[in-house]
PDB file of C-alpha atoms in Angstrom:
ATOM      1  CA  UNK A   1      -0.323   1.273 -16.710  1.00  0.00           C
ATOM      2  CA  UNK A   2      -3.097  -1.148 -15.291  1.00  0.00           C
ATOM      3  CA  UNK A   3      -3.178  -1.233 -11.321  1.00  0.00           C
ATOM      4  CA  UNK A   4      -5.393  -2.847  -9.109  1.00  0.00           C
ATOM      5  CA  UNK A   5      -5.314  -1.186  -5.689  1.00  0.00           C
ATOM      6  CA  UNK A   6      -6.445  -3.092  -2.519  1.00  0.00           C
ATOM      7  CA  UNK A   7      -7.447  -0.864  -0.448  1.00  0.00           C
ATOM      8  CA  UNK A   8      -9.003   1.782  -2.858  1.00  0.00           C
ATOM      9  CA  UNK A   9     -12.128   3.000  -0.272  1.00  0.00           C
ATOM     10  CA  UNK A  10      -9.345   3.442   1.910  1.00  0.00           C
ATOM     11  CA  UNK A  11      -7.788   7.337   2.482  1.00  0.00           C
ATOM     12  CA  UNK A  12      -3.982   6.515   0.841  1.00  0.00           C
ATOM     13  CA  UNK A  13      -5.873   4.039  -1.475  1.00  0.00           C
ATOM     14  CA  UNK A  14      -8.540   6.797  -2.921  1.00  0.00           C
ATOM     15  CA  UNK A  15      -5.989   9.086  -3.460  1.00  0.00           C
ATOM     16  CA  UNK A  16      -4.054   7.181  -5.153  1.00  0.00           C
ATOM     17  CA  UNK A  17      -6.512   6.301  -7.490  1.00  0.00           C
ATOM     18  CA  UNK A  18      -7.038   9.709  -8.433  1.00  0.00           C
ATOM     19  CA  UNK A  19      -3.573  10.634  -9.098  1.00  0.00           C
ATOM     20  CA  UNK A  20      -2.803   7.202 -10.990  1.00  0.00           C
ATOM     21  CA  UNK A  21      -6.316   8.211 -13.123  1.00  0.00           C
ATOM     22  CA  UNK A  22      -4.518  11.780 -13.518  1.00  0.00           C
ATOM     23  CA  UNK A  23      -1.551  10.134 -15.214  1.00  0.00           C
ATOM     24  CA  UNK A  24      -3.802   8.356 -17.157  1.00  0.00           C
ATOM     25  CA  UNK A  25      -3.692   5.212 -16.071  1.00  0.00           C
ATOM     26  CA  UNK A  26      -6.084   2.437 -15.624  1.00  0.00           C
ATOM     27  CA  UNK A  27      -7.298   1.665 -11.879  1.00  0.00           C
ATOM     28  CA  UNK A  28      -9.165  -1.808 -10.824  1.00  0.00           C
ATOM     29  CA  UNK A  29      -9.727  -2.671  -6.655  1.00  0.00           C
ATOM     30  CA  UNK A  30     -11.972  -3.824  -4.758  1.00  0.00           C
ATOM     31  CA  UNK A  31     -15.366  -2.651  -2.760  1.00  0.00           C
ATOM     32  CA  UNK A  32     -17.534  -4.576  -0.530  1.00  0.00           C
ATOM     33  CA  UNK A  33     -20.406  -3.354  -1.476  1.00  0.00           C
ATOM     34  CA  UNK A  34     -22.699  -2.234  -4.276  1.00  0.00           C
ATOM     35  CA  UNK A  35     -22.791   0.722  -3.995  1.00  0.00           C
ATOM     36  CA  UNK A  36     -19.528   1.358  -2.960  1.00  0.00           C
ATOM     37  CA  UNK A  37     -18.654  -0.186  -6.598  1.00  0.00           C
ATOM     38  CA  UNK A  38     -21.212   2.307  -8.348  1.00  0.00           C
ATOM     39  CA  UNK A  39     -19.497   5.315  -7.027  1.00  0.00           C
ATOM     40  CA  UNK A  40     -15.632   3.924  -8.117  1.00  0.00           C
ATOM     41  CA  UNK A  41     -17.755   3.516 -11.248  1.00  0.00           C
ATOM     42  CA  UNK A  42     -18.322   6.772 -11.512  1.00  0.00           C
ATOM     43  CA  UNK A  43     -15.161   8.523 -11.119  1.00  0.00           C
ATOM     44  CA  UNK A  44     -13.781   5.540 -13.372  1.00  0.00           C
ATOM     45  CA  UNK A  45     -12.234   3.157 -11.240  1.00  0.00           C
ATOM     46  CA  UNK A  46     -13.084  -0.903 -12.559  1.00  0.00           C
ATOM     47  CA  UNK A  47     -13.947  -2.232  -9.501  1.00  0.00           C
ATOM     48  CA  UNK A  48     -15.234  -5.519  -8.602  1.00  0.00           C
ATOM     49  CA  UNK A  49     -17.575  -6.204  -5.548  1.00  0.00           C
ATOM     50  CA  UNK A  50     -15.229  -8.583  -2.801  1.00  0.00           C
ATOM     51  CA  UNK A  51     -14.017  -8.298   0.445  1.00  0.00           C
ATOM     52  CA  UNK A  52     -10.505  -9.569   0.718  1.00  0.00           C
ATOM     53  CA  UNK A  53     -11.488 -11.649   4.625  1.00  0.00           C
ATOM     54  CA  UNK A  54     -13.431 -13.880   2.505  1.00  0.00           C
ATOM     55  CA  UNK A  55     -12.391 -14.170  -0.464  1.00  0.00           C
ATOM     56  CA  UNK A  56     -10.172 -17.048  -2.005  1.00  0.00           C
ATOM     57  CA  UNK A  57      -6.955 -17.047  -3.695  1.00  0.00           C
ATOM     58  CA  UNK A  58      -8.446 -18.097  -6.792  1.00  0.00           C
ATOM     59  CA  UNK A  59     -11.419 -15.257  -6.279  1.00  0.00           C
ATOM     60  CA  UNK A  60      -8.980 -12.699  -5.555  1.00  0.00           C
ATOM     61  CA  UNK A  61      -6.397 -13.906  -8.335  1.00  0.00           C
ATOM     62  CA  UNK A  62      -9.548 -13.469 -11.410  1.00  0.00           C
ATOM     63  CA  UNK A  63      -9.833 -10.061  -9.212  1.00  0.00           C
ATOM     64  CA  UNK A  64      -6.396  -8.546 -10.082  1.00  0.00           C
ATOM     65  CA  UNK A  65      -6.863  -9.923 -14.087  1.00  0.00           C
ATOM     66  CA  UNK A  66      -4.163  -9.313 -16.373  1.00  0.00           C
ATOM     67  CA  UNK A  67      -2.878  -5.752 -14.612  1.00  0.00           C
ATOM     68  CA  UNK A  68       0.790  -4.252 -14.392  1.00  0.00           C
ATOM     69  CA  UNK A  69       1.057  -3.979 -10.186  1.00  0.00           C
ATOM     70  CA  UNK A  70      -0.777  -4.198  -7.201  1.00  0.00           C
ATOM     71  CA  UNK A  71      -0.654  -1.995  -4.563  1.00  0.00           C
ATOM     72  CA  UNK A  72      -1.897  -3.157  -1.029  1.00  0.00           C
ATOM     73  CA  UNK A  73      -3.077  -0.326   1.081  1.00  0.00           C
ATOM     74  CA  UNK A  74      -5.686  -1.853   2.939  1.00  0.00           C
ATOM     75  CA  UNK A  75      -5.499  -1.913   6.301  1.00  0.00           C
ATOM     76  CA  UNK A  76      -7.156  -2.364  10.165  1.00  0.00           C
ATOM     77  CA  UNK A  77      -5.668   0.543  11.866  1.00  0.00           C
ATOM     78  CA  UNK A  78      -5.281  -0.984  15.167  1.00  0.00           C
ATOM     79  CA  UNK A  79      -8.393  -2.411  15.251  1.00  0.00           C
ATOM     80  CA  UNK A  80      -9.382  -6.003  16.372  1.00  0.00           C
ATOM     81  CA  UNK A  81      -7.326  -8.768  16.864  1.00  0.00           C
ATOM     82  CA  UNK A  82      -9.425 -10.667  14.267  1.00  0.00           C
ATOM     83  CA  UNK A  83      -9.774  -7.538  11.531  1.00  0.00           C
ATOM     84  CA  UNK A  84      -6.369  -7.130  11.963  1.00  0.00           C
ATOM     85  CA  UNK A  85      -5.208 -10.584  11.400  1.00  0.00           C
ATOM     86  CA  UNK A  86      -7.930 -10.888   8.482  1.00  0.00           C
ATOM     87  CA  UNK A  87      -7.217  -7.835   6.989  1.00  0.00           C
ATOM     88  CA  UNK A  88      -3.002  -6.890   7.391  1.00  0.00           C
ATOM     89  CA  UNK A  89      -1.510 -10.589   8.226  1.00  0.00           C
ATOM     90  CA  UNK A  90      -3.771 -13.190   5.982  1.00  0.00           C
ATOM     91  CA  UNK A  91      -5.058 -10.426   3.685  1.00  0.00           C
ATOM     92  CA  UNK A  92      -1.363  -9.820   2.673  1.00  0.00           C
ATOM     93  CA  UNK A  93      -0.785 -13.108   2.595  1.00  0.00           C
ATOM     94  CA  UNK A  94      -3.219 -14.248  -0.092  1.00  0.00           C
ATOM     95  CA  UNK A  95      -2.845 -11.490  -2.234  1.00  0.00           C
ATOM     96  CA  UNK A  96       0.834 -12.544  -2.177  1.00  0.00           C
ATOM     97  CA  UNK A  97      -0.191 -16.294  -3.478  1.00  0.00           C
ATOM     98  CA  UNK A  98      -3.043 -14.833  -5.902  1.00  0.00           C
ATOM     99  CA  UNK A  99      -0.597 -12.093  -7.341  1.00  0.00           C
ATOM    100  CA  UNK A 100       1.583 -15.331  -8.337  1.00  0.00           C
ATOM    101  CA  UNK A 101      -1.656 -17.284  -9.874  1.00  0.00           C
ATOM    102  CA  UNK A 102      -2.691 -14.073 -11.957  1.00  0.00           C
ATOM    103  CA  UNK A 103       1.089 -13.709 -13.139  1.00  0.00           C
ATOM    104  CA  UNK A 104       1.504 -10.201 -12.020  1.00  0.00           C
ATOM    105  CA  UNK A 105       4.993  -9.472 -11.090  1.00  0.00           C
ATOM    106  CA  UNK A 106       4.915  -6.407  -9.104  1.00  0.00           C
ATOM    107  CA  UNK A 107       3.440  -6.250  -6.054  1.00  0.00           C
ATOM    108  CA  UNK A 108       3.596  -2.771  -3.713  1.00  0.00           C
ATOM    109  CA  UNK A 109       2.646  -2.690   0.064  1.00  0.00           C
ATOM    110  CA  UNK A 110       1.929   0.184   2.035  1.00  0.00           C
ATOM    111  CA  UNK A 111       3.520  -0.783   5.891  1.00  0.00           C
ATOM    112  CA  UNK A 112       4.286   1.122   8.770  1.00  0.00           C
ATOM    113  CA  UNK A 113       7.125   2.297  10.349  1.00  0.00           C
ATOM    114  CA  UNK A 114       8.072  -0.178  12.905  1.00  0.00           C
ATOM    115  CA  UNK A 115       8.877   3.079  15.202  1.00  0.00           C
ATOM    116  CA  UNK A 116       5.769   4.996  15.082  1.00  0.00           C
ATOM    117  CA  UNK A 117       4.190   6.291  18.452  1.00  0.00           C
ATOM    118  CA  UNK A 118       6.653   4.046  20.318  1.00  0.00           C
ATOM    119  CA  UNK A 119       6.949   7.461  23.018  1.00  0.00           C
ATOM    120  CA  UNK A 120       3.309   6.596  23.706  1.00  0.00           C
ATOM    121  CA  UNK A 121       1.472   3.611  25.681  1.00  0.00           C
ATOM    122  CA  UNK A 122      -0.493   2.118  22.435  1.00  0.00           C
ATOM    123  CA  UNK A 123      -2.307  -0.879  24.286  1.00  0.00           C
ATOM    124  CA  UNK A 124      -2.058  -4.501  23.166  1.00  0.00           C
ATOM    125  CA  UNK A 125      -4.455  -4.188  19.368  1.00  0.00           C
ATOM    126  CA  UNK A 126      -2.343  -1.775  18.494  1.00  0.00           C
ATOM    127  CA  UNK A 127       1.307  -3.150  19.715  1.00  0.00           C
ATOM    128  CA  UNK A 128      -0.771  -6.443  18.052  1.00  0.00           C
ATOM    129  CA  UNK A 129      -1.157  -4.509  14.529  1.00  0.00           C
ATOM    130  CA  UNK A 130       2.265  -3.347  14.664  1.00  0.00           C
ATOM    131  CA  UNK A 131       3.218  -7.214  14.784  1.00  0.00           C
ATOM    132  CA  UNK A 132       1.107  -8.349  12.095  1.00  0.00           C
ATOM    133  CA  UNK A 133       2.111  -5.409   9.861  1.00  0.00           C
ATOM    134  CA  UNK A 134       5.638  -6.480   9.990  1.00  0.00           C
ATOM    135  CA  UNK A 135       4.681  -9.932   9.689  1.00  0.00           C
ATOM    136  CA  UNK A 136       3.802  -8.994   6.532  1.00  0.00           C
ATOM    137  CA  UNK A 137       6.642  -7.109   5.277  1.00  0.00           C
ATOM    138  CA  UNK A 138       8.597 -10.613   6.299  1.00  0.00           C
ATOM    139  CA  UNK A 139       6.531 -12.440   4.084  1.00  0.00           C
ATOM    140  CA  UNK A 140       6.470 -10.168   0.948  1.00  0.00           C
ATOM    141  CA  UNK A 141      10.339  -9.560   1.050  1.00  0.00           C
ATOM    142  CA  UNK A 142      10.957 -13.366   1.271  1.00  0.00           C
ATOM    143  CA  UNK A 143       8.822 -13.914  -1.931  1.00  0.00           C
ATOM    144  CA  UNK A 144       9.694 -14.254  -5.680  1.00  0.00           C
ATOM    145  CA  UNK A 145       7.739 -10.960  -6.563  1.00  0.00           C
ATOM    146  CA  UNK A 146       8.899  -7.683  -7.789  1.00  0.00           C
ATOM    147  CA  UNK A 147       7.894  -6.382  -4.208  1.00  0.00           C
ATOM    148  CA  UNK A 148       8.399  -2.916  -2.712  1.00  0.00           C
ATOM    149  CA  UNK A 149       7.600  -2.124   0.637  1.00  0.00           C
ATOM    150  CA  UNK A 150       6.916   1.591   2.147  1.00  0.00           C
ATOM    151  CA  UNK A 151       6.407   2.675   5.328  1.00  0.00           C
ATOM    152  CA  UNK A 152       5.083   6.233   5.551  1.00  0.00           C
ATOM    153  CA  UNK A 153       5.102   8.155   9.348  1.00  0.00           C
ATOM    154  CA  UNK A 154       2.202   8.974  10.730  1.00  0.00           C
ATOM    155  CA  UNK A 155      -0.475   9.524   8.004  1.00  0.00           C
ATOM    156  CA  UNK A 156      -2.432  13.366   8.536  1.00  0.00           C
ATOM    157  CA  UNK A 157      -5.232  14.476   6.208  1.00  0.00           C
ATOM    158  CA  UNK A 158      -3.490  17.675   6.005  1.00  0.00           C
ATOM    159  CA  UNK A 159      -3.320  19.334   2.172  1.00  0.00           C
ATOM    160  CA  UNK A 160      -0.028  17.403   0.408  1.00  0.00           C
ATOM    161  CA  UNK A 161       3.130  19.729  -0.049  1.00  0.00           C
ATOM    162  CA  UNK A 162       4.808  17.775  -3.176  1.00  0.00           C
ATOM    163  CA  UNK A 163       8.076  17.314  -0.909  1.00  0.00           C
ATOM    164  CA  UNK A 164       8.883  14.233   1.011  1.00  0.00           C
ATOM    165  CA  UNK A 165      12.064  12.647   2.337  1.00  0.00           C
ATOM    166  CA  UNK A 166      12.485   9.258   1.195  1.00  0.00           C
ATOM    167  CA  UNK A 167      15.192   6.529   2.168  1.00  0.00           C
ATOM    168  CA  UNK A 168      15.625   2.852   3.200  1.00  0.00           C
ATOM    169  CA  UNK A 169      16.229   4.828   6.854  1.00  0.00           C
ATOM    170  CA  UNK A 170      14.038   7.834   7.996  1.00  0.00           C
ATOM    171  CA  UNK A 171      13.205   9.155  11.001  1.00  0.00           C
ATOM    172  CA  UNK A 172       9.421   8.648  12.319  1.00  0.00           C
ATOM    173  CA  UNK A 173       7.614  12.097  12.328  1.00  0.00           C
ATOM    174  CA  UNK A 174       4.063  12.704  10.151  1.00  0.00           C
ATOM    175  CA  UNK A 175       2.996  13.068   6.617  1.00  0.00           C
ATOM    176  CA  UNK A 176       0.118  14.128   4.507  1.00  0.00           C
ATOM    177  CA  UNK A 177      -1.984  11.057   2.864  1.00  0.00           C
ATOM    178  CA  UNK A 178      -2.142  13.232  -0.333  1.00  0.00           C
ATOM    179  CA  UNK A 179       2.083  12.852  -0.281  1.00  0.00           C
ATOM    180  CA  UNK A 180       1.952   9.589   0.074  1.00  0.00           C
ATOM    181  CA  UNK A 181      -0.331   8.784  -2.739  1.00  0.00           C
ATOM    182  CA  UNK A 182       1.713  10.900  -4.972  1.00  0.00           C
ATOM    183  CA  UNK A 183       4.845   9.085  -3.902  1.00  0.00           C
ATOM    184  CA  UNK A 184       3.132   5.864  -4.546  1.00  0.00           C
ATOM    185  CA  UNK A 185       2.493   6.982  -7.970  1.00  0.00           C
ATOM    186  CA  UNK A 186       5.802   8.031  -8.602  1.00  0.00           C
ATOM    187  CA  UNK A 187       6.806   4.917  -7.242  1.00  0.00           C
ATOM    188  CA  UNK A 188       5.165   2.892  -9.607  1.00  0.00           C
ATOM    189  CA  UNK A 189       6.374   4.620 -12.686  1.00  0.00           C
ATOM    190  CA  UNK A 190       9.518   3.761 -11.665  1.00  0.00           C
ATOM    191  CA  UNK A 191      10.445   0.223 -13.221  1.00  0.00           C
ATOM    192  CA  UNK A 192      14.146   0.566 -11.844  1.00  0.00           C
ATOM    193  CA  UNK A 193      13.057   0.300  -8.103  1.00  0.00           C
ATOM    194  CA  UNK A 194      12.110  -3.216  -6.822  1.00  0.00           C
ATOM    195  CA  UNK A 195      13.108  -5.557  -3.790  1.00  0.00           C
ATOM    196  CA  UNK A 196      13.573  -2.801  -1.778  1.00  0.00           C
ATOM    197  CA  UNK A 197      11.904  -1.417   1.402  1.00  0.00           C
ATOM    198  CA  UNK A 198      12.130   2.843   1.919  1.00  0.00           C
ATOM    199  CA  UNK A 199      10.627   4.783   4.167  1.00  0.00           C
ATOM    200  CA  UNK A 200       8.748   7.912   4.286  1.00  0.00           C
ATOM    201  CA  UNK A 201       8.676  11.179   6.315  1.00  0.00           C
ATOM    202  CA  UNK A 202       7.586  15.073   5.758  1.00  0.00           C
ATOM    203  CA  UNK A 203      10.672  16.194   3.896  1.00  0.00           C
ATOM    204  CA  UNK A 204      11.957  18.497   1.621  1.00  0.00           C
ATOM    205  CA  UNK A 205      12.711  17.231  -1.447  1.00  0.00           C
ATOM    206  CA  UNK A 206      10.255  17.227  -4.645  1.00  0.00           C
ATOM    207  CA  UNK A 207       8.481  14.039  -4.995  1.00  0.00           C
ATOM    208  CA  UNK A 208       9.949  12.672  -7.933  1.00  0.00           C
ATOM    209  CA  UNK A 209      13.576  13.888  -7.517  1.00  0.00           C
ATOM    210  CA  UNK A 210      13.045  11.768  -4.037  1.00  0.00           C
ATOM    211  CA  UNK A 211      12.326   8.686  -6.120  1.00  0.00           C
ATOM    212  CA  UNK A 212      15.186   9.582  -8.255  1.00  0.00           C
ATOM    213  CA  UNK A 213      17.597   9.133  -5.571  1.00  0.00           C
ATOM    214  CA  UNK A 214      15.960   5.737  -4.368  1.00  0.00           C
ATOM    215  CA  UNK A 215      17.065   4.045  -8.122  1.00  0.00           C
ATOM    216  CA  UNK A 216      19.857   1.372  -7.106  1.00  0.00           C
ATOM    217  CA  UNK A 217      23.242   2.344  -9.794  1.00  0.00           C
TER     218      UNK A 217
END
């Protein structure tokens, strides 16, 4: 497969870019810099030099190319009002409309779970994000793409275990960013799941018997 990943500097988005490249698959995104590009270069990632704030739908749409899906991981964090906006809200946005211009079908968005840290006070950025991020998941489930939507718990940078538990329903807890990317891969070598938002927690079920179960009879 070809995928661009927005996102790909990110922590989910780097990982997954090394798993996908384990498969042997093809991996485009996007770096803001030079020499950001020259070191996705290296470890054979096509990446072109754009930031996703300013670029156009048109810019963004010769971006992605001809590719197989896109997965959007990139993402504020909490931060400013203005990042986040840029970045989760309008970024998601205008990937949306340039995903249409460069006929790709398949579109993937990493979320949030709309529960996470709600025991704690989170201040107004992040109750803000938390808006924005669902926002988005509105406006990617009401489009005409092959979208998927997943919202892992709260993401650790603890080693991966290869077992996850995976529904349209789970409980808010915390996960490893390495099990995530590997249930992102999964994922997207799964043609049968589309239009559908699941959710993602530690767990105990392989990885790809989790997908498995998430294939609509």
């Amino acid at each position: 497969m070809d995928i661009f990943i927005v996102g790909i500097t990110g922590g989910i988005g780097g990982l997954l870019a090394e798993e996908l490249r384990s498969r042997g698959d093809t991996v485009h995104g996007l770096a803001r810099r030079d020499d950001r590009q020259a070191d996705l270069a290296a470890r054979g990632v096509n990446a072109r030099v754009g930031d996703i704030a300013d670029m156009t739908v048109e810019q963004l749409a010769a971006a992605f190319g001809h590719v197989d899906a896109i997965v959007f991981s990139a993402g504020s964090n909490g931060g400013s009002r203005e990042v986040t906006t840029a970045v989760d809200g309008d970024g998601v946005v205008k990937a949306i409309k340039a995903a249409r211009l460069a006929d790709v079908e398949r579109f993937v968005l990493v979320s949030v779970l709309p529960e996470s840290w709600r025991e704690r006070d989170l201040g107004d950025e992040v109750e803000y994000y938390f808006a924005v991020k669902k926002g988005a998941d509105v406006a990617l489930s009401r489009s005409d793409l092959n979208w998927l939507i997943l919202r892992p718990s709260l993401l650790l940078d603890d080693p991966g275990t290869g077992s996850v538990s995976l529904g349209p329903a789970e409980l808010h807890g915390e996960i490893a960013r390495e099990d995530v990317a590997a249930t992102l891969a999964e994922l997207l070598h799964e043609p049968r799941i589309g239009r559908q938002i699941l959710e993602l927690n530690t767990g105990s079920t392989p990885i790809e018997e989790a997908v498995r179960a998430n294939v609509r009879s």
